[in-house]
């Protein structure tokens, strides 16, 4: 859907990126290739006089750029869509054309253009009021036609407005939990925000917020995501067939953009949920020239329960801020920030004591002071520049930080454990819209990573027992150059192909390798198509975490002399059919992914207080394959989707499971999601989500034996476990519903009440495995549920 | 705002009292029962082999210090097996001592020679075999100790922790070598009470993993004498300590390191991925190992 969004040209980097002779060789080839392309493209033009029609598409009410809106010439096959910044460019033979623009949720815009010379347009689209009666669904038709005709595969764009209207836990709309409902995307544990895409691990997802990598996407130990929906504008999920501009992760790209702010009027919006409240202020800096948006969110369960004299000393908060300013017709600046933290401060550990606790131990608990703080900070400065009507560029300077501090104190002793990762990145992307048949995108990125995986310090007498240490800072330079040609070979055949030359340099070792990407579409008329795609991805950082649980304190670690980059090759084949009479799009896609140098940890590895991660690290291979079905409807009184995934995922490591292949922990065979929003009246809507998900796998104890201790001074019990991940846990199914009622449209002050129910069937939603040891019945496993039926209520407002 | 707060609090109350579905039972296929082997060589002519049987995970859940019932012991101990050791041109059929223990005295074991153990249990009609190589003896060159005393106070109550720091040294044998060091508190040592086999088999002792240390000479490259320190908790002046040193085969070393990893950290126990102990017993569990421990006594003052 969005295969022309990041239009890139790369002259950054150069030979100085990595001081390597292979890099110089690649650079020479890259330049030669670029030169040939640029020389060849003009000869592809027809002799007839051609002119470029370019411009931006905006929301007429707010002045914000509309990403991915369709711009096409009626009566012809020519068309395109806007990039992230709302820009489009079409080069056409001289003539008179009827230009149509469409975007979901907006009235279609049509105008006649007399193209005798280059023209630049500003198209402002009017929002459409809520649906009262079924209307002609032109925007969705345009979007589906474009999706059918695009070679881009495995890509889904989510409407943030839809995210807000879906049922959620505790009245907190959560972007990541909606992403989990898409085919090919599975969740980690019940109730958590982690995602596993096509058999990949959670660290294999490139999660970008205004181009900055977000290393930790969760609050409250994974139960809520860091994305405040009020602060967001768009979300694009790519599960495979990655365009060449993306690199650095194996499994998926989640590209999230923050809203720019209203260019015309001041607006305030917010919401109050059971766990947190949100407030956003946006408005013009200079009308129609620049705007800002500031959003804040904070959980207040600590404050609310204080009323009932219950002490919960935990909160999280998010702060998003963004500003943009048009410097000239050709230049625009964007500056965005995000800051979010989880904070636990001085909890009352006295609650851990009971009547059996000795006075001495109770005093110890009372005396302990413990707390932590962890969070992300990102900032992005972007400069859009239009070199010509056909050459668009964006250059970004990006800073990202993720860190955590854990501190504990008792009886005059203190312990501090910390870790952080910081990235400083420079990125440039160019897009050259030669003609409707040829678009060239290229660019580059260089990232200076600084990993400080583990810092431990102690003060007081305890420092004699716990040696303070700091893992050496690990500087890593990651760089990539890419080029991609989008080529309409013939009327039914379109090809996107390109390559990304990426590498990473770490002290003592450098890795470099090409990542070819290609996708091809063959259209069967206007409404159906067959697609084929291949992509290679490489990953230079990975997450150090226990195999059993995910903690927000998991550490990120780069490639080293001995730890090689993870690599994945993925091929996919799909069939798309626009079912116009139903207003739906059906996509069936199958994939096979082979992964190399996957990382796992030695059996029994202890990663806590351990600064020798490499000694515990193993590398192996894996594969994942499956088929995904998606039937979606994006406009009309009833919207939503049906997603189903049938998949397999397994891996093999020489030193795990005796060298035999084993199923991945999250090898979930069936994943079904039914998502629906029904607009009952213009003020009342109802929504429901039903999910069925096969259980993850685990390794249970199946037997035991007694044996003398190695010193023959006693007897001990040795457990016997099944093969790794041999047993599948219980499947889970859940139905969530919600009802929204908003004030009459047209009023200045708009508000909306949302009442919902999570797990309305009160079905078991297993979250973990509980092991019980009983003398007579041995080892018994049960799965307690995360939550049963939970009602919620929320109130949102806007003025 | 007041009404909103009331609404939030009442909603929270509903949320907290929301019903929770019953936990779901997981049906686990159980492992079949197999023979379990362990061995101990005493000097160069005495071999002690214990033969047992594995149980399903559902049969019982052991608790530290608990005495096993006679019924369970009958289920576990294999008292009537045929146990044969053969190697270096000699064969010895071990005799049953009771409690699943079998004693062999008919072979003088030769360093470097491989011996095969065959066990057949006529009751279960199961047979297993394993092969091990006799390891050379390693000897201590130095063994010393100090106590570290750590004083601290909580709410005015003085506390004290004592750590025994052992400094040890021994000659590294040629080639890639693996060692096992055991620390025994003399009062707990069962070596003096070997005839009381039923008692030994029937009582689960406190795990001694913290006092068994597998060690590879790969960590001491280029050192003819391996020197290191060990820290032990639970010892105090007046105790008697027995320190045992033995060179072991790599497979047994892997068994020991797996055991140490599992038992060495509560975090690993709780959060780590389950791990099976390696075994060199074909169609069975446990380890058949032939090594010569050398013991030195320390009276802690």
PDB file of C-alpha atoms in Angstrom, chain B residues 149-152 158-162:
ATOM      1  CA  UNK B 149      33.805 -12.264  58.694  1.00  0.00           C
ATOM      2  CA  UNK B 150      31.202  -9.762  57.561  1.00  0.00           C
ATOM      3  CA  UNK B 151      29.523  -7.721  60.292  1.00  0.00           C
ATOM      4  CA  UNK B 152      26.327  -5.844  59.664  1.00  0.00           C
ATOM      5  CA  UNK B 158      24.132  -7.076  65.134  1.00  0.00           C
ATOM      6  CA  UNK B 159      24.565  -9.871  62.637  1.00  0.00           C
ATOM      7  CA  UNK B 160      27.590 -11.711  61.337  1.00  0.00           C
ATOM      8  CA  UNK B 161      28.260 -13.804  58.248  1.00  0.00           C
ATOM      9  CA  UNK B 162      31.284 -16.072  58.005  1.00  0.00           C
TER      10      UNK B 162
END
